[in-house]
mmCIF file of C-alpha atoms and ligand atoms in Angstrom:
data_model
loop_
_atom_site.group_PDB
_atom_site.id
_atom_site.type_symbol
_atom_site.label_atom_id
_atom_site.label_comp_id
_atom_site.label_asym_id
_atom_site.label_seq_id
_atom_site.Cartn_x
_atom_site.Cartn_y
_atom_site.Cartn_z
ATOM 1 C CA MET A 1 -40.338 -13.547 108.101
ATOM 2 C CA SER A 2 -37.048 -15.071 107.027
ATOM 3 C CA LYS A 3 -33.928 -12.943 107.421
ATOM 4 C CA GLY A 4 -32.796 -14.303 104.045
ATOM 5 C CA ASN A 5 -31.121 -17.235 102.326
ATOM 6 C CA VAL A 6 -27.669 -18.343 103.434
ATOM 7 C CA LEU A 7 -25.605 -20.665 101.241
ATOM 8 C CA VAL A 8 -23.987 -23.362 103.395
ATOM 9 C CA THR A 9 -21.381 -25.375 101.482
ATOM 10 C CA GLY A 10 -20.523 -28.621 103.230
ATOM 11 C CA GLY A 11 -23.773 -28.202 105.135
ATOM 12 C CA ALA A 12 -24.256 -31.959 105.520
ATOM 13 C CA GLY A 13 -20.973 -32.282 107.400
ATOM 14 C CA PHE A 14 -20.252 -32.153 111.119
ATOM 15 C CA ILE A 15 -19.950 -28.409 111.718
ATOM 16 C CA GLY A 16 -22.015 -27.421 108.663
ATOM 17 C CA SER A 17 -25.095 -29.383 109.749
ATOM 18 C CA HIS A 18 -25.034 -27.871 113.245
ATOM 19 C CA THR A 19 -24.614 -24.405 111.744
ATOM 20 C CA ALA A 20 -27.555 -24.864 109.361
ATOM 21 C CA VAL A 21 -29.710 -25.791 112.378
ATOM 22 C CA GLU A 22 -28.589 -22.660 114.254
ATOM 23 C CA LEU A 23 -29.280 -20.538 111.155
ATOM 24 C CA VAL A 24 -32.892 -21.703 111.158
ATOM 25 C CA ALA A 25 -33.137 -20.947 114.891
ATOM 26 C CA ALA A 26 -31.842 -17.421 114.174
ATOM 27 C CA GLY A 27 -34.432 -16.827 111.434
ATOM 28 C CA TYR A 28 -32.454 -17.582 108.253
ATOM 29 C CA ARG A 29 -33.157 -20.053 105.458
ATOM 30 C CA PRO A 30 -30.038 -22.192 104.943
ATOM 31 C CA VAL A 31 -29.459 -23.676 101.494
ATOM 32 C CA VAL A 32 -27.172 -26.660 101.885
ATOM 33 C CA VAL A 33 -24.773 -27.564 99.083
ATOM 34 C CA ASP A 34 -22.757 -30.744 99.613
ATOM 35 C CA ASN A 35 -21.271 -33.433 97.363
ATOM 36 C CA LEU A 36 -21.761 -36.006 100.158
ATOM 37 C CA ALA A 37 -18.082 -36.989 99.880
ATOM 38 C CA ASN A 38 -17.894 -37.348 103.659
ATOM 39 C CA SER A 39 -21.556 -37.323 104.733
ATOM 40 C CA ASN A 40 -24.875 -38.731 103.609
ATOM 41 C CA ARG A 41 -28.395 -37.762 102.700
ATOM 42 C CA ASP A 42 -29.815 -38.993 106.023
ATOM 43 C CA VAL A 43 -28.238 -35.996 107.721
ATOM 44 C CA LEU A 44 -30.705 -33.733 105.888
ATOM 45 C CA LYS A 45 -33.655 -35.696 107.292
ATOM 46 C CA ARG A 46 -32.178 -35.517 110.770
ATOM 47 C CA MET A 47 -31.646 -31.765 110.487
ATOM 48 C CA ALA A 48 -35.265 -31.415 109.349
ATOM 49 C CA ALA A 49 -36.366 -33.402 112.415
ATOM 50 C CA ILE A 50 -34.613 -30.890 114.677
ATOM 51 C CA VAL A 51 -35.867 -27.712 112.988
ATOM 52 C CA GLY A 52 -39.350 -29.032 112.128
ATOM 53 C CA GLU A 53 -39.195 -28.213 108.408
ATOM 54 C CA PRO A 54 -37.307 -29.477 105.354
ATOM 55 C CA VAL A 55 -33.857 -28.007 104.726
ATOM 56 C CA ALA A 56 -33.080 -26.987 101.119
ATOM 57 C CA PHE A 57 -30.395 -29.270 99.718
ATOM 58 C CA HIS A 58 -28.434 -29.561 96.461
ATOM 59 C CA GLU A 59 -26.023 -32.413 95.816
ATOM 60 C CA VAL A 60 -23.392 -30.268 94.182
ATOM 61 C CA ASP A 61 -19.602 -30.268 94.196
ATOM 62 C CA CYS A 62 -18.357 -26.748 94.875
ATOM 63 C CA THR A 63 -15.526 -27.117 92.389
ATOM 64 C CA ASP A 64 -18.221 -27.414 89.678
ATOM 65 C CA ALA A 65 -18.848 -23.774 88.695
ATOM 66 C CA GLU A 66 -21.774 -24.600 86.424
ATOM 67 C CA ALA A 67 -23.602 -26.661 89.024
ATOM 68 C CA LEU A 68 -23.007 -23.991 91.656
ATOM 69 C CA GLU A 69 -24.370 -21.359 89.283
ATOM 70 C CA GLY A 70 -27.543 -23.471 89.067
ATOM 71 C CA VAL A 71 -27.937 -23.180 92.854
ATOM 72 C CA PHE A 72 -27.624 -19.397 92.678
ATOM 73 C CA GLN A 73 -30.250 -19.357 89.900
ATOM 74 C CA THR A 74 -32.786 -21.497 91.755
ATOM 75 C CA GLU A 75 -32.170 -20.494 95.391
ATOM 76 C CA GLY A 76 -30.718 -16.967 95.327
ATOM 77 C CA PRO A 77 -30.405 -14.225 96.285
ATOM 78 C CA PHE A 78 -28.205 -14.952 99.282
ATOM 79 C CA VAL A 79 -27.558 -12.590 102.183
ATOM 80 C CA GLY A 80 -24.399 -14.542 102.945
ATOM 81 C CA ALA A 81 -22.458 -17.743 102.449
ATOM 82 C CA ILE A 82 -20.639 -20.026 104.862
ATOM 83 C CA HIS A 83 -17.973 -22.193 103.261
ATOM 84 C CA PHE A 84 -17.344 -25.485 105.063
ATOM 85 C CA ALA A 85 -16.930 -27.799 102.066
ATOM 86 C CA ALA A 86 -13.413 -29.236 102.249
ATOM 87 C CA TYR A 87 -11.397 -32.371 102.894
ATOM 88 C CA LYS A 88 -10.175 -32.308 106.494
ATOM 89 C CA ALA A 89 -8.020 -35.314 107.348
ATOM 90 C CA VAL A 90 -4.452 -34.299 108.121
ATOM 91 C CA GLY A 91 -2.966 -37.769 107.459
ATOM 92 C CA GLU A 92 -4.883 -38.293 104.224
ATOM 93 C CA SER A 93 -3.699 -34.894 102.985
ATOM 94 C CA VAL A 94 -0.115 -36.158 103.223
ATOM 95 C CA GLU A 95 -1.065 -39.155 101.034
ATOM 96 C CA ARG A 96 -3.166 -37.166 98.544
ATOM 97 C CA PRO A 97 -1.872 -33.592 98.397
ATOM 98 C CA THR A 98 -3.192 -32.947 94.881
ATOM 99 C CA ALA A 99 -6.725 -33.896 95.921
ATOM 100 C CA TYR A 100 -6.526 -31.514 98.885
ATOM 101 C CA PHE A 101 -5.197 -28.620 96.791
ATOM 102 C CA LEU A 102 -7.759 -29.143 94.020
ATOM 103 C CA ASN A 103 -10.738 -29.610 96.296
ATOM 104 C CA ASN A 104 -10.070 -27.174 99.136
ATOM 105 C CA ILE A 105 -8.490 -24.320 97.212
ATOM 106 C CA GLY A 106 -10.415 -24.974 93.972
ATOM 107 C CA SER A 107 -13.820 -24.915 95.646
ATOM 108 C CA THR A 108 -12.955 -21.670 97.426
ATOM 109 C CA ALA A 109 -11.896 -20.017 94.160
ATOM 110 C CA VAL A 110 -15.056 -21.154 92.351
ATOM 111 C CA LEU A 111 -17.245 -19.997 95.235
ATOM 112 C CA LEU A 112 -15.565 -16.568 95.460
ATOM 113 C CA ASP A 113 -16.222 -15.901 91.764
ATOM 114 C CA ALA A 114 -19.856 -16.990 92.108
ATOM 115 C CA LEU A 115 -20.399 -14.843 95.221
ATOM 116 C CA THR A 116 -18.966 -11.786 93.501
ATOM 117 C CA ALA A 117 -20.880 -12.426 90.260
ATOM 118 C CA HIS A 118 -24.095 -12.529 92.288
ATOM 119 C CA GLY A 119 -23.346 -9.541 94.508
ATOM 120 C CA VAL A 120 -23.243 -11.494 97.778
ATOM 121 C CA ARG A 121 -21.785 -9.254 100.469
ATOM 122 C CA ARG A 122 -20.652 -11.649 103.190
ATOM 123 C CA LEU A 123 -18.621 -14.842 103.346
ATOM 124 C CA VAL A 124 -17.769 -16.773 106.499
ATOM 125 C CA PHE A 125 -14.888 -19.221 106.049
ATOM 126 C CA SER A 126 -14.141 -22.361 107.999
ATOM 127 C CA SER A 127 -10.468 -22.143 108.947
ATOM 128 C CA SER A 128 -8.388 -23.799 111.630
ATOM 129 C CA CYS A 129 -5.874 -23.078 114.358
ATOM 130 C CA THR A 130 -3.613 -25.311 112.291
ATOM 131 C CA VAL A 131 -2.634 -22.090 110.436
ATOM 132 C CA TYR A 132 -0.511 -21.189 113.499
ATOM 133 C CA GLY A 133 1.594 -24.370 113.193
ATOM 134 C CA GLU A 134 3.664 -24.959 116.356
ATOM 135 C CA PRO A 135 2.990 -21.651 118.149
ATOM 136 C CA GLU A 136 5.435 -19.787 120.388
ATOM 137 C CA THR A 137 2.906 -19.439 123.192
ATOM 138 C CA THR A 138 0.285 -21.920 124.317
ATOM 139 C CA ARG A 139 -2.474 -19.317 124.448
ATOM 140 C CA VAL A 140 -2.849 -18.022 120.914
ATOM 141 C CA ASP A 141 -4.548 -14.869 119.694
ATOM 142 C CA GLU A 142 -5.130 -13.771 116.106
ATOM 143 C CA THR A 143 -1.888 -11.784 115.925
ATOM 144 C CA ALA A 144 0.202 -14.956 116.273
ATOM 145 C CA PRO A 145 2.290 -15.507 113.146
ATOM 146 C CA ILE A 146 1.170 -17.908 110.439
ATOM 147 C CA ARG A 147 3.898 -20.533 110.368
ATOM 148 C CA THR A 148 4.892 -23.115 107.803
ATOM 149 C CA ALA A 149 2.025 -25.565 107.604
ATOM 150 C CA GLU A 150 2.608 -29.013 109.098
ATOM 151 C CA SER A 151 0.509 -30.746 106.415
ATOM 152 C CA PRO A 152 -0.995 -30.169 102.978
ATOM 153 C CA TYR A 153 -4.359 -29.845 104.763
ATOM 154 C CA GLY A 154 -2.998 -27.035 106.942
ATOM 155 C CA TYR A 155 -1.490 -25.383 103.897
ATOM 156 C CA THR A 156 -4.863 -25.373 102.095
ATOM 157 C CA LYS A 157 -6.389 -23.470 105.050
ATOM 158 C CA GLN A 158 -3.594 -20.898 104.916
ATOM 159 C CA ALA A 159 -3.899 -20.629 101.127
ATOM 160 C CA CYS A 160 -7.686 -20.172 101.279
ATOM 161 C CA GLU A 161 -7.333 -17.427 103.896
ATOM 162 C CA ARG A 162 -4.862 -15.684 101.573
ATOM 163 C CA LEU A 163 -7.055 -16.235 98.513
ATOM 164 C CA ILE A 164 -10.111 -14.803 100.260
ATOM 165 C CA THR A 165 -8.094 -11.779 101.416
ATOM 166 C CA ASP A 166 -6.685 -11.185 97.914
ATOM 167 C CA HIS A 167 -10.163 -11.570 96.425
ATOM 168 C CA HIS A 168 -11.470 -8.944 98.821
ATOM 169 C CA THR A 169 -8.731 -6.545 97.716
ATOM 170 C CA ALA A 170 -9.854 -7.023 94.113
ATOM 171 C CA HIS A 171 -13.578 -7.088 94.931
ATOM 172 C CA PRO A 172 -14.154 -5.151 98.171
ATOM 173 C CA ALA A 173 -17.932 -5.581 98.074
ATOM 174 C CA LEU A 174 -17.490 -9.144 99.361
ATOM 175 C CA ASN A 175 -16.685 -8.957 103.081
ATOM 176 C CA ALA A 176 -15.160 -12.027 104.664
ATOM 177 C CA THR A 177 -14.692 -13.504 108.107
ATOM 178 C CA LEU A 178 -12.079 -16.185 108.691
ATOM 179 C CA LEU A 179 -12.954 -18.376 111.659
ATOM 180 C CA ARG A 180 -10.056 -20.351 113.105
ATOM 181 C CA TYR A 181 -11.478 -23.293 115.014
ATOM 182 C CA PHE A 182 -9.658 -25.038 117.803
ATOM 183 C CA ASN A 183 -10.938 -28.597 118.496
ATOM 184 C CA PRO A 184 -14.669 -28.966 117.758
ATOM 185 C CA ILE A 185 -16.305 -31.869 119.608
ATOM 186 C CA GLY A 186 -19.721 -32.986 120.872
ATOM 187 C CA ALA A 187 -22.986 -33.283 119.011
ATOM 188 C CA HIS A 188 -26.451 -31.770 118.942
ATOM 189 C CA PRO A 189 -28.183 -32.480 122.298
ATOM 190 C CA SER A 190 -31.044 -34.128 120.363
ATOM 191 C CA ALA A 191 -28.532 -36.809 119.229
ATOM 192 C CA GLN A 192 -29.937 -36.407 115.698
ATOM 193 C CA ILE A 193 -26.690 -35.057 114.233
ATOM 194 C CA GLY A 194 -23.034 -35.370 115.165
ATOM 195 C CA GLU A 195 -19.664 -36.374 113.824
ATOM 196 C CA LEU A 196 -19.744 -39.362 111.439
ATOM 197 C CA PRO A 197 -16.163 -40.402 110.775
ATOM 198 C CA ILE A 198 -15.823 -42.918 107.961
ATOM 199 C CA GLY A 199 -13.567 -45.791 109.020
ATOM 200 C CA ARG A 200 -11.094 -45.508 111.834
ATOM 201 C CA PRO A 201 -11.310 -42.102 113.543
ATOM 202 C CA ASN A 202 -8.104 -40.067 113.778
ATOM 203 C CA ASN A 203 -9.455 -37.535 116.231
ATOM 204 C CA LEU A 204 -9.543 -38.081 119.975
ATOM 205 C CA ILE A 205 -13.248 -37.857 120.788
ATOM 206 C CA PRO A 206 -14.723 -40.076 118.047
ATOM 207 C CA PHE A 207 -12.038 -42.681 118.773
ATOM 208 C CA LEU A 208 -12.708 -42.454 122.503
ATOM 209 C CA THR A 209 -16.496 -42.853 122.147
ATOM 210 C CA GLN A 210 -16.073 -45.778 119.730
ATOM 211 C CA ALA A 211 -13.640 -47.437 122.157
ATOM 212 C CA VAL A 212 -16.135 -47.011 125.015
ATOM 213 C CA ALA A 213 -18.874 -48.452 122.783
ATOM 214 C CA GLY A 214 -16.658 -51.518 122.223
ATOM 215 C CA LEU A 215 -16.317 -50.838 118.495
ATOM 216 C CA ARG A 216 -12.556 -50.267 118.728
ATOM 217 C CA GLU A 217 -9.622 -51.414 120.776
ATOM 218 C CA PRO A 218 -8.760 -49.288 123.828
ATOM 219 C CA LEU A 219 -7.771 -45.684 123.164
ATOM 220 C CA THR A 220 -4.056 -45.076 122.868
ATOM 221 C CA VAL A 221 -2.947 -41.858 124.574
ATOM 222 C CA PHE A 222 -0.343 -40.468 122.191
ATOM 223 C CA GLY A 223 2.483 -39.643 124.570
ATOM 224 C CA ASP A 224 2.580 -38.905 128.311
ATOM 225 C CA ASP A 225 6.071 -37.455 128.455
ATOM 226 C CA TYR A 226 5.293 -34.009 127.088
ATOM 227 C CA PRO A 227 6.287 -30.902 129.076
ATOM 228 C CA THR A 228 2.744 -30.396 130.433
ATOM 229 C CA PRO A 229 1.489 -30.888 134.031
ATOM 230 C CA ASP A 230 0.351 -34.497 133.423
ATOM 231 C CA GLY A 231 2.578 -35.211 130.424
ATOM 232 C CA THR A 232 -0.224 -35.363 127.817
ATOM 233 C CA CYS A 233 -0.982 -32.838 125.062
ATOM 234 C CA ILE A 234 -3.264 -29.893 125.720
ATOM 235 C CA ARG A 235 -6.027 -28.690 123.359
ATOM 236 C CA ASP A 236 -9.015 -26.359 123.453
ATOM 237 C CA TYR A 237 -12.142 -28.491 122.934
ATOM 238 C CA ILE A 238 -15.190 -26.488 121.880
ATOM 239 C CA HIS A 239 -18.793 -27.763 121.765
ATOM 240 C CA VAL A 240 -19.946 -27.876 118.144
ATOM 241 C CA VAL A 241 -23.208 -26.053 118.993
ATOM 242 C CA ASP A 242 -21.241 -23.137 120.496
ATOM 243 C CA LEU A 243 -19.057 -23.173 117.387
ATOM 244 C CA ALA A 244 -22.109 -23.238 115.087
ATOM 245 C CA ARG A 245 -23.569 -20.207 116.852
ATOM 246 C CA ALA A 246 -20.364 -18.261 116.266
ATOM 247 C CA HIS A 247 -21.028 -18.530 112.517
ATOM 248 C CA VAL A 248 -24.411 -16.864 112.923
ATOM 249 C CA ALA A 249 -22.789 -14.155 115.061
ATOM 250 C CA ALA A 250 -20.098 -13.623 112.394
ATOM 251 C CA LEU A 251 -22.724 -13.328 109.682
ATOM 252 C CA GLU A 252 -24.569 -10.678 111.666
ATOM 253 C CA ARG A 253 -21.866 -8.759 113.510
ATOM 254 C CA ALA A 254 -18.476 -9.061 111.822
ATOM 255 C CA PRO A 255 -17.152 -5.733 110.590
ATOM 256 C CA GLU A 256 -16.738 -4.764 106.934
ATOM 257 C CA GLY A 257 -13.559 -5.941 105.232
ATOM 258 C CA VAL A 258 -11.708 -9.123 106.143
ATOM 259 C CA SER A 259 -11.849 -10.098 109.807
ATOM 260 C CA VAL A 260 -10.392 -13.077 111.626
ATOM 261 C CA TYR A 261 -11.430 -14.748 114.876
ATOM 262 C CA ASN A 262 -10.189 -17.622 116.977
ATOM 263 C CA LEU A 263 -13.003 -19.850 118.143
ATOM 264 C CA GLY A 264 -12.333 -21.841 121.268
ATOM 265 C CA THR A 265 -13.294 -21.855 124.935
ATOM 266 C CA GLY A 266 -10.075 -20.196 126.055
ATOM 267 C CA ASN A 267 -9.327 -23.203 128.284
ATOM 268 C CA GLY A 268 -6.916 -26.003 127.606
ATOM 269 C CA ALA A 269 -7.567 -29.624 128.590
ATOM 270 C CA SER A 270 -5.043 -32.447 128.502
ATOM 271 C CA VAL A 271 -5.844 -35.875 127.049
ATOM 272 C CA LYS A 272 -5.920 -37.291 130.590
ATOM 273 C CA GLU A 273 -8.267 -34.507 131.700
ATOM 274 C CA VAL A 274 -10.570 -35.304 128.765
ATOM 275 C CA ILE A 275 -10.685 -38.965 129.787
ATOM 276 C CA ASP A 276 -11.499 -37.995 133.406
ATOM 277 C CA ALA A 277 -14.141 -35.491 132.289
ATOM 278 C CA PHE A 278 -15.761 -38.128 130.047
ATOM 279 C CA GLU A 279 -15.923 -40.623 132.913
ATOM 280 C CA ARG A 280 -17.457 -37.992 135.229
ATOM 281 C CA ALA A 281 -19.964 -36.857 132.591
ATOM 282 C CA THR A 282 -21.154 -40.306 131.496
ATOM 283 C CA GLY A 283 -20.286 -42.699 134.323
ATOM 284 C CA LYS A 284 -18.543 -44.880 131.709
ATOM 285 C CA ALA A 285 -14.960 -46.051 132.033
ATOM 286 C CA VAL A 286 -12.686 -45.223 129.105
ATOM 287 C CA PRO A 287 -10.508 -48.224 128.207
ATOM 288 C CA HIS A 288 -7.124 -46.709 127.421
ATOM 289 C CA ALA A 289 -3.381 -47.268 127.429
ATOM 290 C CA MET A 290 -0.390 -44.984 127.181
ATOM 291 C CA GLY A 291 1.450 -45.086 123.882
ATOM 292 C CA PRO A 292 4.179 -43.304 121.983
ATOM 293 C CA ARG A 293 3.892 -39.744 120.715
ATOM 294 C CA ARG A 294 2.145 -39.153 117.384
ATOM 295 C CA ALA A 295 4.290 -37.417 114.762
ATOM 296 C CA GLY A 296 3.367 -33.791 114.134
ATOM 297 C CA ASP A 297 1.410 -33.188 117.374
ATOM 298 C CA VAL A 298 1.659 -29.707 118.871
ATOM 299 C CA VAL A 299 2.399 -29.959 122.639
ATOM 300 C CA ALA A 300 -0.155 -27.455 123.919
ATOM 301 C CA ILE A 301 -2.404 -24.941 122.211
ATOM 302 C CA TYR A 302 -5.541 -23.153 123.281
ATOM 303 C CA ALA A 303 -7.420 -20.094 122.120
ATOM 304 C CA ASP A 304 -7.385 -16.527 123.191
ATOM 305 C CA ALA A 305 -10.921 -16.021 121.856
ATOM 306 C CA SER A 306 -11.472 -12.655 123.519
ATOM 307 C CA LYS A 307 -11.643 -10.854 120.144
ATOM 308 C CA ALA A 308 -14.690 -12.923 119.180
ATOM 309 C CA TRP A 309 -16.275 -12.165 122.592
ATOM 310 C CA ARG A 310 -15.699 -8.450 122.140
ATOM 311 C CA GLU A 311 -16.577 -8.017 118.489
ATOM 312 C CA LEU A 312 -19.108 -10.770 117.797
ATOM 313 C CA GLY A 313 -20.888 -10.699 121.157
ATOM 314 C CA TRP A 314 -20.421 -14.452 121.280
ATOM 315 C CA LYS A 315 -19.164 -16.722 124.055
ATOM 316 C CA THR A 316 -19.016 -20.442 124.581
ATOM 317 C CA GLU A 317 -21.800 -21.583 126.912
ATOM 318 C CA ARG A 318 -21.260 -25.339 127.106
ATOM 319 C CA SER A 319 -18.732 -27.113 129.314
ATOM 320 C CA LEU A 320 -16.311 -29.867 128.347
ATOM 321 C CA GLU A 321 -18.445 -32.352 130.341
ATOM 322 C CA GLU A 322 -21.559 -31.310 128.413
ATOM 323 C CA ALA A 323 -19.757 -31.702 125.098
ATOM 324 C CA LEU A 324 -18.522 -35.156 126.090
ATOM 325 C CA ALA A 325 -21.961 -36.233 127.346
ATOM 326 C CA ASP A 326 -23.476 -35.103 124.026
ATOM 327 C CA ALA A 327 -20.744 -36.910 122.062
ATOM 328 C CA TRP A 328 -21.545 -40.075 124.008
ATOM 329 C CA ARG A 329 -25.327 -39.721 123.496
ATOM 330 C CA TRP A 330 -24.648 -39.376 119.769
ATOM 331 C CA GLN A 331 -22.356 -42.437 119.764
ATOM 332 C CA GLU A 332 -25.104 -44.450 121.464
ATOM 333 C CA ALA A 333 -27.645 -43.240 118.882
ATOM 334 C CA VAL A 334 -25.497 -44.302 115.906
ATOM 335 C CA THR A 335 -24.519 -47.626 117.490
ATOM 336 C CA ARG A 336 -28.121 -48.603 118.108
HETATM 337 N N1 UFG B 401 -5.023 -38.228 120.713
HETATM 338 C C1 UFG B 401 -4.715 -39.372 121.415
HETATM 339 N N2 UFG B 401 -5.188 -40.567 120.930
HETATM 340 C C2 UFG B 401 -5.948 -40.668 119.793
HETATM 341 C C3 UFG B 401 -6.255 -39.469 119.098
HETATM 342 C C4 UFG B 401 -5.765 -38.274 119.584
HETATM 343 O O1 UFG B 401 -4.034 -39.334 122.428
HETATM 344 O O2 UFG B 401 -6.326 -41.781 119.406
HETATM 345 C C5 UFG B 401 -4.537 -36.947 121.232
HETATM 346 C C6 UFG B 401 -3.609 -36.221 120.269
HETATM 347 O O3 UFG B 401 -2.294 -36.629 120.428
HETATM 348 C C7 UFG B 401 -3.850 -34.777 120.661
HETATM 349 C C8 UFG B 401 -5.318 -34.749 121.123
HETATM 350 O O4 UFG B 401 -5.646 -36.093 121.408
HETATM 351 O O5 UFG B 401 -3.036 -34.457 121.749
HETATM 352 C C9 UFG B 401 -6.256 -34.208 120.080
HETATM 353 O O6 UFG B 401 -6.043 -34.894 118.859
HETATM 354 P P1 UFG B 401 -7.040 -34.745 117.624
HETATM 355 O O7 UFG B 401 -6.508 -35.629 116.535
HETATM 356 O O8 UFG B 401 -8.423 -34.955 118.052
HETATM 357 O O9 UFG B 401 -6.916 -33.204 117.238
HETATM 358 P P2 UFG B 401 -5.637 -32.363 116.776
HETATM 359 O O10 UFG B 401 -5.506 -31.271 117.770
HETATM 360 O O11 UFG B 401 -4.463 -33.191 116.482
HETATM 361 O O12 UFG B 401 -6.143 -31.866 115.342
HETATM 362 C C10 UFG B 401 -7.000 -30.793 115.248
HETATM 363 C C11 UFG B 401 -7.894 -30.921 114.012
HETATM 364 C C12 UFG B 401 -7.106 -30.809 112.746
HETATM 365 C C13 UFG B 401 -6.204 -29.610 112.801
HETATM 366 C C14 UFG B 401 -5.360 -29.623 114.041
HETATM 367 C C15 UFG B 401 -4.533 -28.389 114.166
HETATM 368 O O13 UFG B 401 -8.558 -32.164 114.006
HETATM 369 O O14 UFG B 401 -8.007 -30.642 111.677
HETATM 370 O O15 UFG B 401 -6.204 -29.673 115.173
HETATM 371 O O16 UFG B 401 -3.700 -28.449 115.270
HETATM 372 F F1 UFG B 401 -5.391 -29.585 111.713
#
């Protein structure tokens, strides 16, 4: 027996598709809503191949209240919703701030009204550690102050967190969990789904795997003169399957009201350490060269995720090497 329908906006995207798969594994029926702005229909077939049954899908833009209402009419009632649908490229957000405000904040507003109109009691929101800006400490817990956003993208995450909190004050029946991701990487071990960047990847792992596959020039390490042990920036890279499972845990175990959790491994890895770990995990050399710093990069940040361990009964289970091996298997599958 199904535990109920869960609306998954942006469910054809990188984290959304992995979460929909984990929802099925946990006994839910995900209903994917996606405008395919940064994904494609094939992903639905690949998800179905993993879970062994079709996944409900509606090609709908979440800023379109009428179309979203149609989904509630045909697929409801929902025991919860997970809101991934958003634009997510930091650099692009600087070029197109209006698009980021309209899409990211607009879709959240439209969704909140629909959830309340239909009496849905739980929302899980896809946020980011970017809300902390340049933090005072390298290990960051949820009490760290929200600082001025470095980009319009970062601002939309802060604004959505605020909007969801304000909406809860006005409509307390809708409980919400804000999940602040650190750096999601890897792919499903089946190599059916993974990250599909359009064009030149901005993020480290997709660029690295494409460079190893010979699709790009060697990876440029953005700065090796930072005040870190090996001079390169430190991040907390979390396997996307571990991250996906945290959404199921939040749906089931987050307390009433508005709660917030950092999602990371709790361990930092430098860019050089990532390159070494990739070579160990795959036996492939990473062509790379040192380069200048990238504007806007935080020196070192990793998660104190102990609140999520305590309250959600969730922990990361996959190592950095495993995540990198899965990312490489996925790269090989899409290159073929
Ligand atoms: N890096 C390189 N070379 C590259 C790409 C990245 O050296 O070609 C380095 C970066 O300088 C950084 C690390 O690899 O030190 C990770 O960079 P990513 O671009 O993969 O990730 P970021 O930590 O910069 O960005 C992530 C999310 C954003 C979010 C941000 C908040 O992708 O959505 O964290 O800090 F806004």
